[in-house]
Coordinates of C-alpha atoms in Angstrom, one line a residue:
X107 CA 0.0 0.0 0.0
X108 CA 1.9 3.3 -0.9
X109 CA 1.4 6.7 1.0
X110 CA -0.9 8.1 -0.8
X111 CA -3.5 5.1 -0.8
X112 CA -3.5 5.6 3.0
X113 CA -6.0 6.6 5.2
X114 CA -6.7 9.8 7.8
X115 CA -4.3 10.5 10.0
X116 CA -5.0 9.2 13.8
X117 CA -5.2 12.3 15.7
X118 CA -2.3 12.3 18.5
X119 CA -4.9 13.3 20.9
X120 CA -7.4 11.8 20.4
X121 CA -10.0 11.6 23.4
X122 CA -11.0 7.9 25.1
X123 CA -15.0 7.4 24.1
X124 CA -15.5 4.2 26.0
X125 CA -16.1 2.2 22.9
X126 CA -12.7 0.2 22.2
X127 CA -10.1 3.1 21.6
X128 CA -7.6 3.9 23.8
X129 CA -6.2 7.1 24.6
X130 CA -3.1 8.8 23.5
X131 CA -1.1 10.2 27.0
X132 CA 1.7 8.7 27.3
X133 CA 5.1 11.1 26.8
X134 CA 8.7 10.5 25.2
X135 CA 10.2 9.5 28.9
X136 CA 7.6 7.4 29.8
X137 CA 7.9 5.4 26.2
X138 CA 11.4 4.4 26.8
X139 CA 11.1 3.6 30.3
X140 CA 8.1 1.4 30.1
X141 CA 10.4 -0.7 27.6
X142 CA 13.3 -0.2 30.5
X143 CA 11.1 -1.7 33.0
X144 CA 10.7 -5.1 31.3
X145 CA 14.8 -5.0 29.7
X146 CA 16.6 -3.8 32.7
X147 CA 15.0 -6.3 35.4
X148 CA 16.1 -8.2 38.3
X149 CA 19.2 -10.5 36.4
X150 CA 21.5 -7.4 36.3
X151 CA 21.8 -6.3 39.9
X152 CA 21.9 -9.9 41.1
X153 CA 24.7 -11.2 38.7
X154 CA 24.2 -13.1 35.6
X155 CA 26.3 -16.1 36.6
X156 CA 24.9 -19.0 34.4
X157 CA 26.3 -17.2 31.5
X158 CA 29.5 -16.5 33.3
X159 CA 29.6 -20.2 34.6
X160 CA 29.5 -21.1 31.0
X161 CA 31.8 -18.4 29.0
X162 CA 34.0 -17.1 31.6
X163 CA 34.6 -13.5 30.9
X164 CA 33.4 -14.6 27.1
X165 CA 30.4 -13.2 29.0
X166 CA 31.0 -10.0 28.3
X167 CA 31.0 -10.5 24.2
X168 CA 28.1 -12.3 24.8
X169 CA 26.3 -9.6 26.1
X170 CA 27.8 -6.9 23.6
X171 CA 26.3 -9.3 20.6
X172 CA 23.3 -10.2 22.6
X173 CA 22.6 -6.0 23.2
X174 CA 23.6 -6.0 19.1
X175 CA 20.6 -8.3 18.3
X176 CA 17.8 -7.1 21.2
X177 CA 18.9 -3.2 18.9
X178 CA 17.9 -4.8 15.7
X179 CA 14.4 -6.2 17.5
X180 CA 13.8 -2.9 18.6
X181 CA 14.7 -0.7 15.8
X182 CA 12.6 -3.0 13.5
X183 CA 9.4 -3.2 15.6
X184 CA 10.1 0.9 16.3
X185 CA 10.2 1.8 12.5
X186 CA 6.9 0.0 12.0
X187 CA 5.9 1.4 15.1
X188 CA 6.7 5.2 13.9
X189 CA 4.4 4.1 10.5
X190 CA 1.3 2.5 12.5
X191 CA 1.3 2.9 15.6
X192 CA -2.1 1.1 16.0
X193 CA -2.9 -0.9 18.5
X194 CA -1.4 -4.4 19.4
X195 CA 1.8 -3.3 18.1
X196 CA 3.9 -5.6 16.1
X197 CA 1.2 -8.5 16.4
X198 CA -1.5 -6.2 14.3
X199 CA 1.2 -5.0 12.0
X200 CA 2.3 -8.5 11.0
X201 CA -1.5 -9.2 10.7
X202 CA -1.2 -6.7 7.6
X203 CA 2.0 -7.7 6.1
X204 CA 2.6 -11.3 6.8
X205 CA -1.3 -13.2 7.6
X206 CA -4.0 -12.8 9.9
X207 CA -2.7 -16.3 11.4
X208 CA 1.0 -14.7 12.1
X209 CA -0.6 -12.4 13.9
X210 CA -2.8 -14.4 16.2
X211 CA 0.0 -16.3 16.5
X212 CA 2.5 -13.7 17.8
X213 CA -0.5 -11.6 20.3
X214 CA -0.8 -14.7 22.0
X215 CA 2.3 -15.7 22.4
X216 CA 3.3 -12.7 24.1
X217 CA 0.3 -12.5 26.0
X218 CA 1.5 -16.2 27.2
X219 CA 4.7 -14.6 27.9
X220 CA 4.0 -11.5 29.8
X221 CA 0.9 -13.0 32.0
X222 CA 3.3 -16.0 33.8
X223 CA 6.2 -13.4 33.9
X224 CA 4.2 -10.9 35.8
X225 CA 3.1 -13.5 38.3
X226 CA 6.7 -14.5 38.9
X227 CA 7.8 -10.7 39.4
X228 CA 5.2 -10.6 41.7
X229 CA 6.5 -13.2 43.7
X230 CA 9.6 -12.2 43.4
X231 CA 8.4 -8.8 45.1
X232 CA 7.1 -10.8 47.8
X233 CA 10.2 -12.9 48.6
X234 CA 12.8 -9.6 48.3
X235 CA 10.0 -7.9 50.8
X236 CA 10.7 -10.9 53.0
X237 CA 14.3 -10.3 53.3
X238 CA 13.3 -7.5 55.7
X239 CA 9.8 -8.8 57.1
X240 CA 10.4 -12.6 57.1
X241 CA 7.6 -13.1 59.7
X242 CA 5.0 -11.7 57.1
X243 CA 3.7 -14.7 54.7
X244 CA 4.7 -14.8 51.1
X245 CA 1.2 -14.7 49.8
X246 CA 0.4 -11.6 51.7
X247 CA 3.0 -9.3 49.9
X248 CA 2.6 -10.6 46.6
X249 CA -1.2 -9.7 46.9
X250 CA -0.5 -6.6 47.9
X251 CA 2.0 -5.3 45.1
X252 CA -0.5 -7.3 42.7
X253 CA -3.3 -5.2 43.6
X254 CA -1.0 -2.0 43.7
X255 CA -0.2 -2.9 40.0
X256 CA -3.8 -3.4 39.2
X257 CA -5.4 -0.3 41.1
X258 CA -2.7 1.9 38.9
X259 CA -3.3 0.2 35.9
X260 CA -7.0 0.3 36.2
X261 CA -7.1 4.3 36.9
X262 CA -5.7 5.5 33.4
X263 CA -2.4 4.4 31.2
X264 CA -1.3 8.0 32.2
X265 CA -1.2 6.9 35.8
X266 CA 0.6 4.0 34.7
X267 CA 3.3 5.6 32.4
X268 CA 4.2 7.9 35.6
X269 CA 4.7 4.8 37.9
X270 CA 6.5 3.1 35.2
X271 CA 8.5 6.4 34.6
X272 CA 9.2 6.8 38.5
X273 CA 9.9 2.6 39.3
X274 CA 12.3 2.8 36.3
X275 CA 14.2 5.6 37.0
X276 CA 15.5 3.9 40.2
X277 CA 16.4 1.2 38.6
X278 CA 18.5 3.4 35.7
X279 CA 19.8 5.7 38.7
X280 CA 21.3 2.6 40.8
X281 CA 22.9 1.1 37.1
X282 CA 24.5 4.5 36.9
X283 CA 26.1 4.9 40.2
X284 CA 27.1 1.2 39.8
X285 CA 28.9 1.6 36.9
X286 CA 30.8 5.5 37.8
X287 CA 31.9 3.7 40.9
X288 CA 32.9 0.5 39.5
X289 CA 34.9 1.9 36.8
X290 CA 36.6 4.2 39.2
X291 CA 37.5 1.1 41.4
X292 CA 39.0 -0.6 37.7
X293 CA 40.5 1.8 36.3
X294 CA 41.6 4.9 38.8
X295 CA 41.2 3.5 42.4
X296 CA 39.6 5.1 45.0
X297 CA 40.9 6.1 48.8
X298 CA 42.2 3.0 50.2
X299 CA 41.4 1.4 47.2
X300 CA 44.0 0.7 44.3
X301 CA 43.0 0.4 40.7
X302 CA 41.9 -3.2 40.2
X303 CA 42.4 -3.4 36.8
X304 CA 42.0 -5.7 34.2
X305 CA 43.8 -8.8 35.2
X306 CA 41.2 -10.9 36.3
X307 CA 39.9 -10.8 32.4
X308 CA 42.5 -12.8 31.5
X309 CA 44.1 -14.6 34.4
X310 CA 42.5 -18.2 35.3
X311 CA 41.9 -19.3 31.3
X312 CA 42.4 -16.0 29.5
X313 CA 39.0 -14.4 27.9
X314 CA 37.6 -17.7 26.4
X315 CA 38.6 -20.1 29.1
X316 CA 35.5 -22.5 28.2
X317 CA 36.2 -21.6 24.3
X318 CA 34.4 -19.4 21.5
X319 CA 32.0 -22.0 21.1
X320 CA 30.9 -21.5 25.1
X321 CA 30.2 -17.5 24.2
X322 CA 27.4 -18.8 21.8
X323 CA 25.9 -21.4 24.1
X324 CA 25.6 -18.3 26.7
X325 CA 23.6 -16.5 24.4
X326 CA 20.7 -19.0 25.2
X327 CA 20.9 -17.7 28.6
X328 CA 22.1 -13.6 27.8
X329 CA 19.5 -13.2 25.5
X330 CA 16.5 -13.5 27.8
X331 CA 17.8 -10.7 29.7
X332 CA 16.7 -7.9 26.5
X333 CA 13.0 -9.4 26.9
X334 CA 11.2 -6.1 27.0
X335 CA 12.7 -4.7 23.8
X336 CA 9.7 -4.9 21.6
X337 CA 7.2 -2.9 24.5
X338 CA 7.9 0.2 22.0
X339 CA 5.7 -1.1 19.6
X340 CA 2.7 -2.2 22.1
X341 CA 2.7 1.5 24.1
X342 CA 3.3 3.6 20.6
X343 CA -0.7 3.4 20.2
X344 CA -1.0 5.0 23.0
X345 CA 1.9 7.8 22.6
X346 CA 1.2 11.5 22.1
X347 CA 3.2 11.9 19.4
X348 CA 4.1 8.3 18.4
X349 CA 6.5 9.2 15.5
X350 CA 9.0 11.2 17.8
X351 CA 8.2 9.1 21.0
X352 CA 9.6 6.1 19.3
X353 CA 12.0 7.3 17.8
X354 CA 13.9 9.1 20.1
X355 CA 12.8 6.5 22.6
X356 CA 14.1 3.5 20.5
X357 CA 17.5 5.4 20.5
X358 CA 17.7 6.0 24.2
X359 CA 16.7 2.6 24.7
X360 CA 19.3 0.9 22.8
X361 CA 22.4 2.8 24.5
X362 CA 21.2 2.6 27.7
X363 CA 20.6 -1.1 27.6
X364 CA 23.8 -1.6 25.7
X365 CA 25.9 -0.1 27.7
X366 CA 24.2 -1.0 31.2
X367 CA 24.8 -4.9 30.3
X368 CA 28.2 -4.6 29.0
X369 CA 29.5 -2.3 31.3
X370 CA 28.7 -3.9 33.8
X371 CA 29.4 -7.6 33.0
X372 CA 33.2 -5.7 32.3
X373 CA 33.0 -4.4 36.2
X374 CA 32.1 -7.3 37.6
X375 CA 34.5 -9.4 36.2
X376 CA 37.7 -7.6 36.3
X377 CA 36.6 -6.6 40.3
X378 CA 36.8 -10.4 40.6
X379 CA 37.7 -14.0 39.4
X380 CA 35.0 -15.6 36.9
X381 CA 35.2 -18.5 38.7
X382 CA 33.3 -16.7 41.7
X383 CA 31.8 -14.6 39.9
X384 CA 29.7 -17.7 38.4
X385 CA 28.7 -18.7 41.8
X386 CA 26.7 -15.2 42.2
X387 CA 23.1 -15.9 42.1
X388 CA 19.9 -15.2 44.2
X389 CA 21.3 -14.5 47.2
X390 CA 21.4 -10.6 47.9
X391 CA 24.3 -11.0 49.6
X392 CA 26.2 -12.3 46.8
X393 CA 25.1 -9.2 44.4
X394 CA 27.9 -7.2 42.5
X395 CA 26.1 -4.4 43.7
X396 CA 26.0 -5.1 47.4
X397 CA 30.1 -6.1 46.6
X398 CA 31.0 -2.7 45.4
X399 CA 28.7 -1.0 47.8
X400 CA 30.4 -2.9 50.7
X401 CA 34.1 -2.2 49.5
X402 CA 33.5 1.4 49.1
X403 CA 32.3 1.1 53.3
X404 CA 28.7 2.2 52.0
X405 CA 26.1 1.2 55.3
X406 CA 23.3 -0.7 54.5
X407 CA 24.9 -1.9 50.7
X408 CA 23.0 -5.2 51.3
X409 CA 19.6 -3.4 51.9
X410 CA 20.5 -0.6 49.0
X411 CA 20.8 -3.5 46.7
X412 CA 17.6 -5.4 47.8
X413 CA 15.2 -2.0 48.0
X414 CA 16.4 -1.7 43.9
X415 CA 15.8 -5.7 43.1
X416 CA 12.5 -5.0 44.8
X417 CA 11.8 -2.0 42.8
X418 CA 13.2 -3.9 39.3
X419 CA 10.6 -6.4 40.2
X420 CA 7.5 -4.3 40.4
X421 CA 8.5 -2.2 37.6
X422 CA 8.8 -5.2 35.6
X423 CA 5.0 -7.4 36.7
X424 CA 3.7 -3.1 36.4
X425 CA 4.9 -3.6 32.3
X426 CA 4.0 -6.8 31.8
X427 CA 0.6 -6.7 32.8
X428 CA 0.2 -3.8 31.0
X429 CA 1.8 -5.4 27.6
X430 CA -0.5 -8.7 28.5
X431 CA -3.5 -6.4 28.5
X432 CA -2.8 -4.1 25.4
X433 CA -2.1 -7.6 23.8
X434 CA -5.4 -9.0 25.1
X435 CA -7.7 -5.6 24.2
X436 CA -6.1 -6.1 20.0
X437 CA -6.8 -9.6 19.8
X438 CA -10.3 -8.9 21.3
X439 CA -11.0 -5.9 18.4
X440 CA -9.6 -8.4 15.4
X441 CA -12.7 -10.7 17.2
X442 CA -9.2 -13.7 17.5
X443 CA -10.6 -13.2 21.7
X444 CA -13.5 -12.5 23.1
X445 CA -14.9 -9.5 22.0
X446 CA -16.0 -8.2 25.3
X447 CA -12.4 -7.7 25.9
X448 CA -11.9 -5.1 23.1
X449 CA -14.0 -2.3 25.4
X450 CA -12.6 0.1 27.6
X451 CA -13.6 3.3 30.2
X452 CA -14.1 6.6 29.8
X453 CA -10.2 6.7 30.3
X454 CA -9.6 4.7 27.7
X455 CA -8.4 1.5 29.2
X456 CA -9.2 -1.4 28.8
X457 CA -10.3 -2.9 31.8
X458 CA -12.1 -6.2 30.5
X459 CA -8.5 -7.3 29.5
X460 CA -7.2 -5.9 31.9
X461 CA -9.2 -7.9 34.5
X462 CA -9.2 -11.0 32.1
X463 CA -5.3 -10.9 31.9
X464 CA -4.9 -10.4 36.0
X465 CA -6.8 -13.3 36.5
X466 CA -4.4 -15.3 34.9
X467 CA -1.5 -13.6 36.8
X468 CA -3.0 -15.2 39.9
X469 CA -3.4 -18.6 38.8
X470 CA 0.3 -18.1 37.8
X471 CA 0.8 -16.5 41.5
X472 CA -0.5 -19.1 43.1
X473 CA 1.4 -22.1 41.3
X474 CA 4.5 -19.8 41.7
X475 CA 4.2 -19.3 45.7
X476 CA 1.9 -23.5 46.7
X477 CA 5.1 -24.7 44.3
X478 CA 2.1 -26.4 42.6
X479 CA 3.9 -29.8 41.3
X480 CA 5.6 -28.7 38.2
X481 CA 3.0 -26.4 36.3
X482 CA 4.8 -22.9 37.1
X483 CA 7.9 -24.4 35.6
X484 CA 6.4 -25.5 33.1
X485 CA 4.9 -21.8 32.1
X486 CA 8.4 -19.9 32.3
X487 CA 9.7 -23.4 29.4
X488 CA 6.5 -22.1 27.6
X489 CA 8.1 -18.3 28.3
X490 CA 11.3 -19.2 26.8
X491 CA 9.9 -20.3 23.6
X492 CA 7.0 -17.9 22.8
X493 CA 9.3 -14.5 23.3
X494 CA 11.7 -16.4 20.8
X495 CA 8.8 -17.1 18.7
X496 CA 7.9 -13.1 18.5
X497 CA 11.1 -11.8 17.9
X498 CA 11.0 -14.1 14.9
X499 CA 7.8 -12.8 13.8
X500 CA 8.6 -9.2 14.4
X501 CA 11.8 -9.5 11.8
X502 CA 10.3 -11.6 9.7
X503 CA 7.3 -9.2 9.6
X504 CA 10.0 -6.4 8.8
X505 CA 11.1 -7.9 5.6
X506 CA 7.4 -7.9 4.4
X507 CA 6.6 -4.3 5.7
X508 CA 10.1 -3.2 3.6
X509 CA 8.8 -4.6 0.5
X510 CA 5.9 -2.4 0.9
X511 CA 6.5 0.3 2.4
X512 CA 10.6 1.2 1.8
X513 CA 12.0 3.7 3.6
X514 CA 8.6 5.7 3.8
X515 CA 8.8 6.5 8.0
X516 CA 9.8 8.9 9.7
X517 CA 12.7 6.3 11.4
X518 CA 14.6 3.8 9.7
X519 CA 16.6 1.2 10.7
X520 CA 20.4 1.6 9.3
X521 CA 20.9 -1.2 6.6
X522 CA 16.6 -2.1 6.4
X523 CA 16.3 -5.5 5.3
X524 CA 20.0 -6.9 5.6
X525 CA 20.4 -5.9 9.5
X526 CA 16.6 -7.3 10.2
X527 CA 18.7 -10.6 8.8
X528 CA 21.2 -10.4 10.8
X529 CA 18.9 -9.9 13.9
X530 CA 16.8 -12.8 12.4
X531 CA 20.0 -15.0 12.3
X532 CA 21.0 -14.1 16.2
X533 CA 17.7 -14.8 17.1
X534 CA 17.2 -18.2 15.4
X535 CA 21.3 -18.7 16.8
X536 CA 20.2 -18.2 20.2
X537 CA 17.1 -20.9 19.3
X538 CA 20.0 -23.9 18.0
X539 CA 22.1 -22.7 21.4
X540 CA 19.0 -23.3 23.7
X541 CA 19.8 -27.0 23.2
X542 CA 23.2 -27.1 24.2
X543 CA 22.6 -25.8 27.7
X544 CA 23.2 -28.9 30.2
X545 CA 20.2 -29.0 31.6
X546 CA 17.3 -30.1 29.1
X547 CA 15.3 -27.0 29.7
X548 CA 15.3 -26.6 25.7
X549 CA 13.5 -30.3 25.1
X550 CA 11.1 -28.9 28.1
X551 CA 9.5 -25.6 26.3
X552 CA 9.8 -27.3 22.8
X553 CA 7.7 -29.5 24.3
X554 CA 5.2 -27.2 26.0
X555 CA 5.8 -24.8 23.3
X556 CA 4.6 -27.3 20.9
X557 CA 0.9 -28.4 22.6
X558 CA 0.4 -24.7 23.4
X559 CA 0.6 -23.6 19.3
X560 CA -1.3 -26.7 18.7
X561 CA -4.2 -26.0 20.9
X562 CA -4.1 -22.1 19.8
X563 CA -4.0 -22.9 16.8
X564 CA -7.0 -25.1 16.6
X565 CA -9.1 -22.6 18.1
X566 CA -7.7 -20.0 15.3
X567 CA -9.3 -22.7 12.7
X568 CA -12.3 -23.0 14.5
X569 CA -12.5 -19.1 14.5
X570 CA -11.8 -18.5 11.3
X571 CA -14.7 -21.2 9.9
X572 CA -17.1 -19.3 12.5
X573 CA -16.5 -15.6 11.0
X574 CA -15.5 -16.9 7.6
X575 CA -12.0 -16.2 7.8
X576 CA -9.9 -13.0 8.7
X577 CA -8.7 -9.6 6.7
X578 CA -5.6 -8.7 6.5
X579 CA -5.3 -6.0 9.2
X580 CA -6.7 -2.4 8.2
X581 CA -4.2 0.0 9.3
X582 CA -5.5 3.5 7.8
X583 CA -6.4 5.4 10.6
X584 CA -3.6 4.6 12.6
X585 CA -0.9 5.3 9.8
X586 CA 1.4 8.5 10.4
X587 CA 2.8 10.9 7.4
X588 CA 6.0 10.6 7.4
X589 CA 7.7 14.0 9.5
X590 CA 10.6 14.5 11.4
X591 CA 9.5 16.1 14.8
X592 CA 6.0 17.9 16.1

C-alpha cells in the first residue's frame, strides 16, 4: 500500500469514548522507560552467573552481541511502530503484512509470555520484601503489590506511564552509580582502594577459558535478559506523538541497555575472578552491587541492593501486565478473543483485558508461591519459547513491511532488510544454542511450546470457519505521514 492510498491521519490526541479506543497520553520518557522496565530487570543487579559459569569473561562479548541483536528487534518493531502505531503493536502489524494467522500467533504468544512473567515478578516482590519482614507470609506481599499494580493500571495508562516512569528511573539511577563507581574502582582507584584493573579478564583461562564455542551457548541464557525490547511497539498506540516518542525512545533505549549490560558484566568481572563470579546468584548477599557498595564502606549496601531488586521487580510485573492487556484488548478488536475484551472506560483503558489478563496472573501466582507440582515451571519453558517465537515474527514481519513500504517513515533502521537478517540469524542462533545448555530445559519448552501452538491454533481454525476467515489487518487510521518532529 503506498502513501498516498492511506488513510486519515489518527489524531495524537485523540480523546477515550469508552467504545474500544484507547487514549493517546503517554510522553517520550515514559515510552522508553516502560520498555526499561521489562529489559533492565532483576538479572542485572543480582549477577548473571549462568552465563559467566558457562563463558568465563566470554560473557561480556556475549552480552555486547546479545545488546547488538535485542537493537535490531527494537529498531525493527520501532520503524513499523513510527508508521502504524495502532494498537497491538507488532502483532497487528504482522496481521497486515505477513497473515491474519501470524498475527494471532504472535499476540498470544506474548500474551502467554507477559501473563506468567508478571506472576513471577510478583512473587519475586514478595520474597525480596521478606528479606526485611520474614515473619509476614509470602502470599500476603505478593497480593499486595498485585493489587498495587492493578489499582494503577486500572485508573488511566497515564497513571501507569508515571509509575512506570518513577519505578524505572531507580532502577536506571542505581545502574549508573554502579557503573561511575565500579569503573573508578577498575581503572583509577579510590581512597584506600587501588586500581583493580584488568587482570582478572585474563588470568584463570584468559578471555575464552571455556572456548568461542561457550560464548554462543551463553547466548541462550544472555538473550532472555533484552525481553522487553519490543514494548515500544505495544505503548506507541497510545503515545502522544508516536512518530518522535519512538524514535527518540528506540534510540535511548538501545544505548542505555547496551551499555548497562556490557558495562557492567566488564565491572564485575575484572573486580573479581570468573570463577566466583559464576557462583553469584539469588542471594542478595552475593550481588555485585552489594560487593562494590560494601568495598566502598557504603552502610546498609545489602539493603541498598535489595530495595532496587524490589523496585526492578514491580516495575517489571507493572509492564507486563500492561503489555498482556494491550495484547489481550487487540486480539479482542480483530474478534481472534472474546470481543467483550476489546472495550474500555471513559479513560480509555481497557479494563475487561485488563481484568481478564490479571486473572491469569494469579493462577500463575498461586502455582508460583503453593510450588504447585511442576505447572509454574512448566509456564516460564513455555516463556522461553513464545518471546523467541515473536522476535522471529517481528523480523520476519519487517522484511514484508520493507517490500511495501521502503524507507517511507519517519525512522529507519540503518541497513533495512539486511540488518533485520542479521537480527533474524542471532535470534534463530540463540534458538539452536537453547539445546546445548546442560540441563534439558530446551527439550522442556519445545515441548510445552509445541501443545500450546497446537491448541491455539485449533481454536484460530475453529474461528476462522465461525467468521468466515480473517482480513488482512486495516491500518488507515492509525498510519502516520511521514515528518521528522511535532
Amino acid at each position: 500500500m503506498s502513501t498516498a492510498e492511506q488513510g486519515p491521519v489518527k489524531p495524537a490526541d485523540n480523546p477515550a469514548t469508552g467504545d474500544g479506543e484507547l487514549k493517546r497520553s503517554l510522553s517520550h520518557g515514559q515510552m522508553t522507560m516502560i520498555a526499561m522496565g521489562l529489559a533492565l530487570g532483576t538479572g542485572l543487579f543480582l549477577g548473571s552467573g549462568s552465563a559467566i559459569k558457562i563463558a568465563g569473561p566470554g560473557a561480556i562479548i556475549a552480552y555486547a552481541v546479545g545488546s547488538m541483536i535485542a537493537a535490531i528487534i527494537a529498531a525493527c518493531a520501532g520503524e513499523m511502530a513510527v508508521r502504524h502505531p495502532v494498537p497491538g503493536g507488532f502483532g497487528t502489524i504482522a496481521t497486515r503484512y505477513l497473515s491474519p494467522y501470524a498475527g494471532y500467533i504472535g499476540r498470544w504468544a506474548y500474551w502467554a509470555t507477559t501473563v506468567p512473567l508478571t506472576g513471577a515478578e510478583l512473587v519475586a516482590v514478595g520474597k525480596y520484601f521478606s528479606y526485611w519482614f520474614p515473619d509476614i507470609p509470602l502470599w500476603v506481599t505478593v497480593a499486595a503489590s498485585g493489587i498495587l499494580i492493578l489499582i494503577l493500571n486500572l485508573v488511566s495508562v497515564k497513571s501507569f506511564g508515571a509509575l512506570e516512569f518513577f519505578l524505572s528511573s531507580i532502577k536506571v539511577i542505581a545502574v549508573i552509580v554502579f557503573i561511575v563507581l565500579g569503573l573508578l574502582l577498575v581503572f583509577v582507584g579510590l581512597p584506600g582502594h587501588a586500581a583493580a584493573g584488568t587482570a582478572n579478564l585474563v588470568n584463570d583461562g584468559g578471555l575464552l577459558p571455556n572456548g568461542v564455542g561457550a560464548v554462543w551457548v551463553s547466548m541462550a541464557i544472555v538473550m532472555f535478559s533484552f525481553g522487553g525490547v519490543e514494548m515500544l511497539s505495544i505503548s506507541a498506540a497510545e503515545a502522544r506523538n508516536p512518530v518522535r516518542s519512538v524514535r527518540t525512545s528506540v534510540k535511548a533505549m538501545i544505548w542505555r541497555l547496551s551499555s548497562f549490560y556490557v558495562l557492567s558484566m566488564l565491572i564485575i568481572l575484572c573486580l573479581m575472578p570468573w570463577q566466583q563470579a559464576a557462583q553469584t546468584g539469588k542471594d542478595i548477599g552475593q550481588s555485585p552491587f552489594v560487593m562494590v557498595f560494601s568495598e566502598l564502606g557504603i552502610p546498609y549496601a545489602a539493603d541498598i541492593t535489595n530495595f532496587v531488586i524490589l523496585i526492578a521487580a514491580l516495575s517489571g510485573a507493572n509492564a507486563s501486565l500492561y503489555a498482556a492487556t494491550r495484547l489481550l484488548h487487540a486480539l479482542a478488536g480483530d474478534k481472534m478473543a472474546p470481543t467483550f475484551a476489546g472495550t474500555t472506560n471513559h479513560n480509555g483503558v481497557p479494563v475487561t483485558a485488563l481484568m481478564l489478563s490479571f486473572l491469569g496472573v494469579v493462577v500463575a501466582s498461586v502455582m508460583a508461591v503453593a510450588e504447585i507440582s511442576n505447572i509454574f515451571e512448566l509456564l516460564m519453558a513455555l516463556v522461553t519459547l513464545c518471546i523467541l517465537v515473536v522476535w522471529i515474527m517481528i523480523l520476519l514481519t519487517y522484511q514484508a513491511y520493507k517490500k511495501h513500504q521502503g524507507n517511507s517513515s519517519g525512522f529507519t533502521v540503518w541497513g533495512g532488510r539486511i540488518t533485520a537478517g542479521v537480527g533474524l540469524a542471532g535470534v534463530l542462533a540463540t534458538l539452536v544454542a537453547l539445546f546445548m545448555l546442560p540441563d534439558s530445559s530446551a527439550v522442556v519448552s519445545v515441548q510445552v511450546g509445541v501443545v500450546f501452538f497446537a491448541i491455539i491454533s485449533i481454536f484460530y481454525v475453529v474461528l476462522a470457519k465461525k467468521r468466515g476467515g480473517f482480513p488482512r489487518a486495516d491500518l488507515e487510521a492509525f498510519t502516520e505521514p511521514q515528518k521528522e518532529d511535532a
